[in-house]
mmCIF file of C-alpha atoms and ligand atoms in Angstrom:
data_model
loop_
_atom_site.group_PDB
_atom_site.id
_atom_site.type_symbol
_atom_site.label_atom_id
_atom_site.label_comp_id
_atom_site.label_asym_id
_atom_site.label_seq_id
_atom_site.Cartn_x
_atom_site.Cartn_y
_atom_site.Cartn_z
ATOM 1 C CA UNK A 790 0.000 0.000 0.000
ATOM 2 C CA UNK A 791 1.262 3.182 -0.976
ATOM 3 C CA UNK A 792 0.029 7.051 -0.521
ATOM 4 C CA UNK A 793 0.117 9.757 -3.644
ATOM 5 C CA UNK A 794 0.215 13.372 -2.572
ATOM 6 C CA UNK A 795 -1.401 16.171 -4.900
ATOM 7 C CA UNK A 796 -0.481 19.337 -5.804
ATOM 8 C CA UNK A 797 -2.882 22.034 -7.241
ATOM 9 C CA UNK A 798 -1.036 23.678 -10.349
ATOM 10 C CA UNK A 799 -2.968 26.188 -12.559
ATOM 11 C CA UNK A 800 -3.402 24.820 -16.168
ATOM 12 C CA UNK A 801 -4.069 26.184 -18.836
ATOM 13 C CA UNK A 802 -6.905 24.646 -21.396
ATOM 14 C CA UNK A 803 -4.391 23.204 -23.866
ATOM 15 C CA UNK A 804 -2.261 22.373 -21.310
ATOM 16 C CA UNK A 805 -4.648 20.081 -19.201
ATOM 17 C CA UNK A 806 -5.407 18.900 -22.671
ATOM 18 C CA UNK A 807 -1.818 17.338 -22.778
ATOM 19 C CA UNK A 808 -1.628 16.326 -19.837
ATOM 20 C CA UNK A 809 -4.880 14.113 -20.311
ATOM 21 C CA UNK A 810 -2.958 12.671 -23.257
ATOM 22 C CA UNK A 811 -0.270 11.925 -21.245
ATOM 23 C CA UNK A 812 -1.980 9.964 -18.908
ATOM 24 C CA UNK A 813 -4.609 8.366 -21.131
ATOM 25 C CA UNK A 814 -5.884 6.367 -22.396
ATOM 26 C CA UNK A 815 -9.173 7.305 -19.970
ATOM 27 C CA UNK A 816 -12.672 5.618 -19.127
ATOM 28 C CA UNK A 817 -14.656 8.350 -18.810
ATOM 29 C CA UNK A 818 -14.328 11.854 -20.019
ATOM 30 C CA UNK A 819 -14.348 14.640 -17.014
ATOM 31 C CA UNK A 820 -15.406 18.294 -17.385
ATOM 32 C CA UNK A 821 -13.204 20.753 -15.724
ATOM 33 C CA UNK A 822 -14.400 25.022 -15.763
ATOM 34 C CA UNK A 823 -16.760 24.082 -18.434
ATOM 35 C CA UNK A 824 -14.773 22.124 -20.955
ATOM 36 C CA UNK A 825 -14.934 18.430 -21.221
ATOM 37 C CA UNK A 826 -11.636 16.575 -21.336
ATOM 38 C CA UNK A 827 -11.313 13.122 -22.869
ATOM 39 C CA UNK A 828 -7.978 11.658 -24.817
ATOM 40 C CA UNK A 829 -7.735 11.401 -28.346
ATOM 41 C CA UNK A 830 -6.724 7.670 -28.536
ATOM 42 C CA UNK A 831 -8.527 5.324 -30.172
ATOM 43 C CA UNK A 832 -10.677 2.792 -28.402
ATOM 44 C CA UNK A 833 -11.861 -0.398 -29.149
ATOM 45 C CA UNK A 834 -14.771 -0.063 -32.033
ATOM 46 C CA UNK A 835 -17.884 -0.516 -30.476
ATOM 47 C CA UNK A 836 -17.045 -1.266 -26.916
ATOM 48 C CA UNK A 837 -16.429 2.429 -25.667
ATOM 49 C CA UNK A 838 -16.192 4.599 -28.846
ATOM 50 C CA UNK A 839 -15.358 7.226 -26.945
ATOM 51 C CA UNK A 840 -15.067 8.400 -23.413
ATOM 52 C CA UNK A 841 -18.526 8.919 -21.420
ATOM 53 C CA UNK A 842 -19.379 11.715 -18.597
ATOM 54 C CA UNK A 843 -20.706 8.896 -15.607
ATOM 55 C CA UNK A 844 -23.954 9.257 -13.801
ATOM 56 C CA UNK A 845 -23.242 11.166 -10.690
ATOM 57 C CA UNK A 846 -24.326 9.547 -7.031
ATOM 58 C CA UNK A 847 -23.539 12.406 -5.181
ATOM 59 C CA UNK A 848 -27.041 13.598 -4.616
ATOM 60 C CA UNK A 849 -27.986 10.469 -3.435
ATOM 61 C CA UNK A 850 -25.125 9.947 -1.044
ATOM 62 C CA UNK A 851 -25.577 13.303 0.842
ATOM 63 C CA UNK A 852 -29.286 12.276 0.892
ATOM 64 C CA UNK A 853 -28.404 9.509 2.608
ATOM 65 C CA UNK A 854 -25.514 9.994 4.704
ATOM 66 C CA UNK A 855 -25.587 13.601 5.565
ATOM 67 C CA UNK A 856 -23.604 14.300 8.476
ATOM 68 C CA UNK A 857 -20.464 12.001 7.668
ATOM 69 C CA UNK A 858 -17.078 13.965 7.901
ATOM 70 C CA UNK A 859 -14.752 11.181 7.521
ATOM 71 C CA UNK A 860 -15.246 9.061 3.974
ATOM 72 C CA UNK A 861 -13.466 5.941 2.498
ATOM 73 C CA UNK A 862 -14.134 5.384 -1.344
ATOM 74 C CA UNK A 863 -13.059 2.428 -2.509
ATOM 75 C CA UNK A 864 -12.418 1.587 -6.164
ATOM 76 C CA UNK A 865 -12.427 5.463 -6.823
ATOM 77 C CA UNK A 866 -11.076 4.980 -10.584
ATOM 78 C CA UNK A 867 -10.328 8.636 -12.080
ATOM 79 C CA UNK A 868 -12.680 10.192 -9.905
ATOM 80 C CA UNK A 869 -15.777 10.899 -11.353
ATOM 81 C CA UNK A 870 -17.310 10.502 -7.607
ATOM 82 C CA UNK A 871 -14.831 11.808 -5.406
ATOM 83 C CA UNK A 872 -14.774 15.479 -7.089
ATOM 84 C CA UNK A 873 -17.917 15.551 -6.952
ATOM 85 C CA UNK A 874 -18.719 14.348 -3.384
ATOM 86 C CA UNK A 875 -15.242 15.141 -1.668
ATOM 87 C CA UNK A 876 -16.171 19.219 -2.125
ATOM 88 C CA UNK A 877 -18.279 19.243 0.896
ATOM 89 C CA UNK A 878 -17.342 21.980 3.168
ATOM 90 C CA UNK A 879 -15.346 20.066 6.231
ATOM 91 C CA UNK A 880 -14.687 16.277 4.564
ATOM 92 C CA UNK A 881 -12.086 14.385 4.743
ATOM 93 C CA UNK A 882 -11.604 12.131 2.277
ATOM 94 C CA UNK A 883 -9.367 8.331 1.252
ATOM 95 C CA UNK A 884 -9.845 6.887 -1.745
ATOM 96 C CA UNK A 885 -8.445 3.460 -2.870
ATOM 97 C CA UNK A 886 -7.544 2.191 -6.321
ATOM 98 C CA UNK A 887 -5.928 -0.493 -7.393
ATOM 99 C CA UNK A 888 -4.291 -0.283 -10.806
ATOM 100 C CA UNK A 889 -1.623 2.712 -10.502
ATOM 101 C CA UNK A 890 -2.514 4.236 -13.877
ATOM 102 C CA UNK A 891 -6.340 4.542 -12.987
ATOM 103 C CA UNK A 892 -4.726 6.337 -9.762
ATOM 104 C CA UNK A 893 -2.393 8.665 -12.095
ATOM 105 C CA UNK A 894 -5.734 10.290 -13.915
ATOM 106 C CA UNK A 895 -7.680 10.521 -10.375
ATOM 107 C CA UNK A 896 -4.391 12.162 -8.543
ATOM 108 C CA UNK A 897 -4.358 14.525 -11.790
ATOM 109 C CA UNK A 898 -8.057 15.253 -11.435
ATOM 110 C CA UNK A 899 -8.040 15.848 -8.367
ATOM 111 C CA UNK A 900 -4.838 18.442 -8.401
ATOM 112 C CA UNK A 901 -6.703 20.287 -11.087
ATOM 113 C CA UNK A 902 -9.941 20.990 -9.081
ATOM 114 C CA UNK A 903 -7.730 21.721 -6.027
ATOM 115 C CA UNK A 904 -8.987 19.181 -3.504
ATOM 116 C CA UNK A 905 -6.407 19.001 -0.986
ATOM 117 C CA UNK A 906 -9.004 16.949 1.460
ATOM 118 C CA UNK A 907 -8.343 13.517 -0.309
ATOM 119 C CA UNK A 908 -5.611 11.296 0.329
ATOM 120 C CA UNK A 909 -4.842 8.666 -2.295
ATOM 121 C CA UNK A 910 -4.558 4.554 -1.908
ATOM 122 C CA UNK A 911 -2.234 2.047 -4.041
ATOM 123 C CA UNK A 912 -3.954 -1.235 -2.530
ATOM 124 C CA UNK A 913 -5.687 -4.184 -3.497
ATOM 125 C CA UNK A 914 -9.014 -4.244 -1.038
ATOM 126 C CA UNK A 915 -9.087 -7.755 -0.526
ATOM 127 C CA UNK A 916 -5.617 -7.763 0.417
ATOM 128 C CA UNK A 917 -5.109 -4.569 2.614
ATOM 129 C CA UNK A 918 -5.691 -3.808 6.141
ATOM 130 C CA UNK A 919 -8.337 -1.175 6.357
ATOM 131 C CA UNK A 920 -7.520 -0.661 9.902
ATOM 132 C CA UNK A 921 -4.370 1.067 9.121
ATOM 133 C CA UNK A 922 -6.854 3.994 7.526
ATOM 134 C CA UNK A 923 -9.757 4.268 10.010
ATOM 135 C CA UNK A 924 -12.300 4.694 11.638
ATOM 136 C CA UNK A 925 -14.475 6.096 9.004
ATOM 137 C CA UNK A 926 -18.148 7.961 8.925
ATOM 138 C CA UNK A 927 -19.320 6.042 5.718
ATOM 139 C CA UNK A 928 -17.837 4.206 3.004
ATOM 140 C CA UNK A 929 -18.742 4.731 -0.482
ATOM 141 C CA UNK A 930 -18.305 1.012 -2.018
ATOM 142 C CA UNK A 931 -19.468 1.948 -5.997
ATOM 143 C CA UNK A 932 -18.957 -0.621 -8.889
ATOM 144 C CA UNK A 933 -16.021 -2.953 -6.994
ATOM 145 C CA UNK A 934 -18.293 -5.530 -4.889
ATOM 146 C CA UNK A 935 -18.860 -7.720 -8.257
ATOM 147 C CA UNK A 936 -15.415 -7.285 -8.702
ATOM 148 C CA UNK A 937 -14.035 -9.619 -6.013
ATOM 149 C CA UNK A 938 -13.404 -13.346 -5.276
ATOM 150 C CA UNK A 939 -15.011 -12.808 -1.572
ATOM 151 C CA UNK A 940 -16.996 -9.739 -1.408
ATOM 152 C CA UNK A 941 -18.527 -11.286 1.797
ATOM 153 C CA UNK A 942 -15.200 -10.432 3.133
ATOM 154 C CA UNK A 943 -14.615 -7.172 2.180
ATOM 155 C CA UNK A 944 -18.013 -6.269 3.766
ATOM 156 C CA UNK A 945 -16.771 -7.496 6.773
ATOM 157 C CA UNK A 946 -14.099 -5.490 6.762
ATOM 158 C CA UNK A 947 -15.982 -2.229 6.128
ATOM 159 C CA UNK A 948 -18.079 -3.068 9.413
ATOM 160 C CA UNK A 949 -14.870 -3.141 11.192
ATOM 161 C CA UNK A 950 -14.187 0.279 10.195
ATOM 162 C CA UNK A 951 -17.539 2.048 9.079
ATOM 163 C CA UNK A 952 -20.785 2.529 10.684
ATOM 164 C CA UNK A 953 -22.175 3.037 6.705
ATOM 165 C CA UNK A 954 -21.445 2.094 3.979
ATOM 166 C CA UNK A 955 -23.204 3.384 0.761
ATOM 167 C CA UNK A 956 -23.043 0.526 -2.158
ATOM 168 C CA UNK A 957 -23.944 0.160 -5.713
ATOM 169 C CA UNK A 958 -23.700 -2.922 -7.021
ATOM 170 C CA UNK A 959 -24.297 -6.086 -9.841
ATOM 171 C CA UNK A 960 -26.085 -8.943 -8.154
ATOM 172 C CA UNK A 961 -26.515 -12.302 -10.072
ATOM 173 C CA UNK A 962 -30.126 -12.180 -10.777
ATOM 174 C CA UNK A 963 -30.619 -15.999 -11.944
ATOM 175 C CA UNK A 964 -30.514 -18.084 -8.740
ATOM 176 C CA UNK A 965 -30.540 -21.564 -11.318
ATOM 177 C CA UNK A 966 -27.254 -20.821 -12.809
ATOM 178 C CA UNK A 967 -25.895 -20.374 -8.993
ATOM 179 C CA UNK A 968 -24.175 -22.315 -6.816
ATOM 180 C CA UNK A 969 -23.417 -22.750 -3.754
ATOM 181 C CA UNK A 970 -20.041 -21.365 -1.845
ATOM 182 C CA UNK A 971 -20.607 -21.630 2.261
ATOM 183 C CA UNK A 972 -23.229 -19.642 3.329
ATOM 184 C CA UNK A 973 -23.839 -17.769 0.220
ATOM 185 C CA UNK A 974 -25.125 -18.084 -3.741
ATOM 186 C CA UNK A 975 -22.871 -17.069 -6.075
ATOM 187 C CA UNK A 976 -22.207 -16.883 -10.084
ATOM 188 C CA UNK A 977 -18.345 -17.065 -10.903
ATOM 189 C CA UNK A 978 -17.982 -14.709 -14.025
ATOM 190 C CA UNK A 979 -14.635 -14.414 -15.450
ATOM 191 C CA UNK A 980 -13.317 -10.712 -15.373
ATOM 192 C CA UNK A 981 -13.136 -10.147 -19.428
ATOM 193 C CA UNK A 982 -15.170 -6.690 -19.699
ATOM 194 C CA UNK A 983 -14.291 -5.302 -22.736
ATOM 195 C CA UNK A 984 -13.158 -2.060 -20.421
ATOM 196 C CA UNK A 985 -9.377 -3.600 -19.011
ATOM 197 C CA UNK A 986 -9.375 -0.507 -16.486
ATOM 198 C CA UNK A 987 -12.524 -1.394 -14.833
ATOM 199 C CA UNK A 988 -12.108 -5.066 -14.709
ATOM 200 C CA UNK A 989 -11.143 -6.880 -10.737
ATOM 201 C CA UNK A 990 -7.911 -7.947 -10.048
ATOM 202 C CA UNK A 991 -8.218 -11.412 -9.819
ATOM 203 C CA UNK A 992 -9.784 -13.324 -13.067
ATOM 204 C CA UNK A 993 -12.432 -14.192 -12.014
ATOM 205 C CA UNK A 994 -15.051 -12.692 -9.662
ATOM 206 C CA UNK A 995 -17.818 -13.991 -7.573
ATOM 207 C CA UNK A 996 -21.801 -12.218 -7.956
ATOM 208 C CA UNK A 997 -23.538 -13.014 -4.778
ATOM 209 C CA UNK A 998 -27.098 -13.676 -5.661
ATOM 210 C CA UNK A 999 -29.900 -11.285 -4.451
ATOM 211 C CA UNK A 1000 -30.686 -12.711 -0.937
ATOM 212 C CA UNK A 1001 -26.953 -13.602 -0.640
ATOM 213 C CA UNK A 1002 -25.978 -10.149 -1.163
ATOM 214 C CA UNK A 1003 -28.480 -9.101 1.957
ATOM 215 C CA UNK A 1004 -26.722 -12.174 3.859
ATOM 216 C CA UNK A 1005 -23.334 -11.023 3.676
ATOM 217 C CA UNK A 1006 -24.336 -7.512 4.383
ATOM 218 C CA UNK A 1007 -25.996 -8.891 8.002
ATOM 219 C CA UNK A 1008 -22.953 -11.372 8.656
ATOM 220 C CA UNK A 1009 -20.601 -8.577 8.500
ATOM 221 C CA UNK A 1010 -23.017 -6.819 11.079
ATOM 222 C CA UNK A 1011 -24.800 -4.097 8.886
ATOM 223 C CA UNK A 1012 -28.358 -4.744 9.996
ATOM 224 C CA UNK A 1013 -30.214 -2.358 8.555
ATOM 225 C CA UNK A 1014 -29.785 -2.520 4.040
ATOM 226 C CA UNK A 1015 -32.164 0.326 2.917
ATOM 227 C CA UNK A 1016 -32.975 -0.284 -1.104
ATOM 228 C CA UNK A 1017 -32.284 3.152 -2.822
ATOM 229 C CA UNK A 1018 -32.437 1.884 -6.122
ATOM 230 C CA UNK A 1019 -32.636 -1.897 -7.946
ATOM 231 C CA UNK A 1020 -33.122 -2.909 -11.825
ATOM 232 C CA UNK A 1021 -31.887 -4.977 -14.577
ATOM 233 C CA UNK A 1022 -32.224 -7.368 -17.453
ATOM 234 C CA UNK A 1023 -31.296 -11.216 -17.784
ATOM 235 C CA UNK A 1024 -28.864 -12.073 -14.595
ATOM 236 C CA UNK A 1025 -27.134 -8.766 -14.198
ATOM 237 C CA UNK A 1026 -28.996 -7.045 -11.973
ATOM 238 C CA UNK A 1027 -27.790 -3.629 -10.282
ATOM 239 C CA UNK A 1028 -28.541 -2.474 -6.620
ATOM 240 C CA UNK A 1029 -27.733 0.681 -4.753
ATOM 241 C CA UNK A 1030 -28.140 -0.143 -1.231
ATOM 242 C CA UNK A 1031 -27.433 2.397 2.181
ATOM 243 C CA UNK A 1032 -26.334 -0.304 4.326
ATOM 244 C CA UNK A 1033 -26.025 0.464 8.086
ATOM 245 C CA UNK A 1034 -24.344 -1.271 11.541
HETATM 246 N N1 LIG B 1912 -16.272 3.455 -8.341
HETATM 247 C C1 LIG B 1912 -16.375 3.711 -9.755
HETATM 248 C C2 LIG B 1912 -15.508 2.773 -10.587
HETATM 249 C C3 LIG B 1912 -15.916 1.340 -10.631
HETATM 250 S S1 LIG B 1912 -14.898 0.393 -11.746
HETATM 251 C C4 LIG B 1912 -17.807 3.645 -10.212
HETATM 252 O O1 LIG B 1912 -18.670 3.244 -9.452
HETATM 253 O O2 LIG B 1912 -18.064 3.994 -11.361
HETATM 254 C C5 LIG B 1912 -14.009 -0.611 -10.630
HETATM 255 C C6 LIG B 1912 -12.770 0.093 -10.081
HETATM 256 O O3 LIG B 1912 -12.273 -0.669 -8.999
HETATM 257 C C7 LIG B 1912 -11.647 0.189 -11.112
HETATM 258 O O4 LIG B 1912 -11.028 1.422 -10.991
HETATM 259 C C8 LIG B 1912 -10.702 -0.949 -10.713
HETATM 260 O O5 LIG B 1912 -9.356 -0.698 -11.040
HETATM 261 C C9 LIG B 1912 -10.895 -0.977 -9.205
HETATM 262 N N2 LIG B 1912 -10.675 -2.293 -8.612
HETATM 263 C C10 LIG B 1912 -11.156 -3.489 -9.053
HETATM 264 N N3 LIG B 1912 -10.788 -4.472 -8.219
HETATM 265 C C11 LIG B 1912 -10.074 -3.886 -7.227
HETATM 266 C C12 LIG B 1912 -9.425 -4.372 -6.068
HETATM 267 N N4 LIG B 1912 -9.431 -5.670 -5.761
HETATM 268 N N5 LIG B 1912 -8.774 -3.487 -5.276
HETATM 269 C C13 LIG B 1912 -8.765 -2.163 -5.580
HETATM 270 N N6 LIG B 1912 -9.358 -1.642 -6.651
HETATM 271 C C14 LIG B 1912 -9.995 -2.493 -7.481
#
């Protein structure tokens, strides 16, 4: 585990434009005083033809979790949530990643927009001591769950540092094609999205099943899962749960 430290430089447009060159190529294109910034590399044809603004959660969160001061983000990418949600007045914010060049673009991001609140991770989450970083207020636990060989596990280890823990997540929505793996229902899908930067770190990754997901939540010790949002088509299902000790 290693920490990044961030300096805020002032850039100009063309500038900022070379420096998202640099570190590129990106997932998801990021606006910055108006402009939207994406690199010019080519992507693979029809998978991502070119960089996409993401849906922003940070309404949702604050909605949820008002009062939290001290926040642990976990799979943070290049960002796209922690500008937005880490430029509340008073937080303080950590944010893990796991593939260095996904941290480059969010350490760059972050520098640009000034946000000197957010210290930067270098760790694998099913492999680092969360301990070492908390207590924490709330966790926001976006798009990685579905990305892990025990996810049961990393839940676990939120409740041992987190009161909250704000989650969006795939759930395996076919209970059939399932099988069992101790206490839980799970679907072992091999991590080959078309995407490389968003993929898990292991090859393959274990969806817990609907009532499996709820399971692991109350073995970890969150006992109250409030539903903010579910859909989905075929077995991927998506959930955004506030989960609570
Ligand atoms: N939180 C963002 C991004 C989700 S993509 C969102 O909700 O949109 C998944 C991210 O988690 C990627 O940046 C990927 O590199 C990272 N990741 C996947 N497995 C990880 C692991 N085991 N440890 C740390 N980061 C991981």
């Amino acid at each position: 585990m290693c920490r990044v430290n961030q300096s805020a430089d002032a850039l100009s447009r063309q500038q900022i434009q070379q420096r998202v060159d640099e570190l590129g190529p990106w997932v998801h294109a990021f606006e910055f005083n108006g402009v939207q910034y994406f690199d010019s590399s080519a992507r693979p044809p029809g998978v991502f033809p070119k960089a996409i603004i993401r849906e922003r959660r940070t309404e949702d969160f604050w909605q949820v979790f008002p009062d939290v001061r001290r926040v642990l983000e976990l799979g943070a990418l290049e960002g796209a949530d922690t500008v937005d949600l880490a430029r509340r007045v008073g937080v303080e914010w950590v944010a893990v990643e796991g593939r260095p060049e996904n941290l480059r673009r969010l350490e760059f991001v972050l520098e640009l927009n000034g946000l000197r609140n957010v210290s930067l991770v270098l760790a694998d989450v099913e492999a680092m001591d969360f301990a070492e970083l908390g207590p924490f207020d709330a966790a926001v636990c976006s798009g990685i769950l579905y990305h892990l060989q025990r996810p049961w596990d990393l839940l676990a280890s939120l409740a041992q540092v987190t009161p909250a823990v704000f989650l969006w997540t795939h759930y395996w929505g076919d209970e059939n094609s399932a099988v069992p793996y101790g206490r839980y229902l799970v679907k072992e899908v091999p991590e080959t999205f078309p995407e490389p930067r968003l993929r898990g770190l292991a090859p393959v990754s274990r969806w817990l099943c609907r009532d499996s997901l709820f399971r692991a939540a109350r073995d970890a010790g969150f006992t109250a899962a409030q539903v903010l949002a579910e859909g989905g088509e075929g077995p991927a299902w998506e959930i955004t749960l506030a989960l609570r000790r």
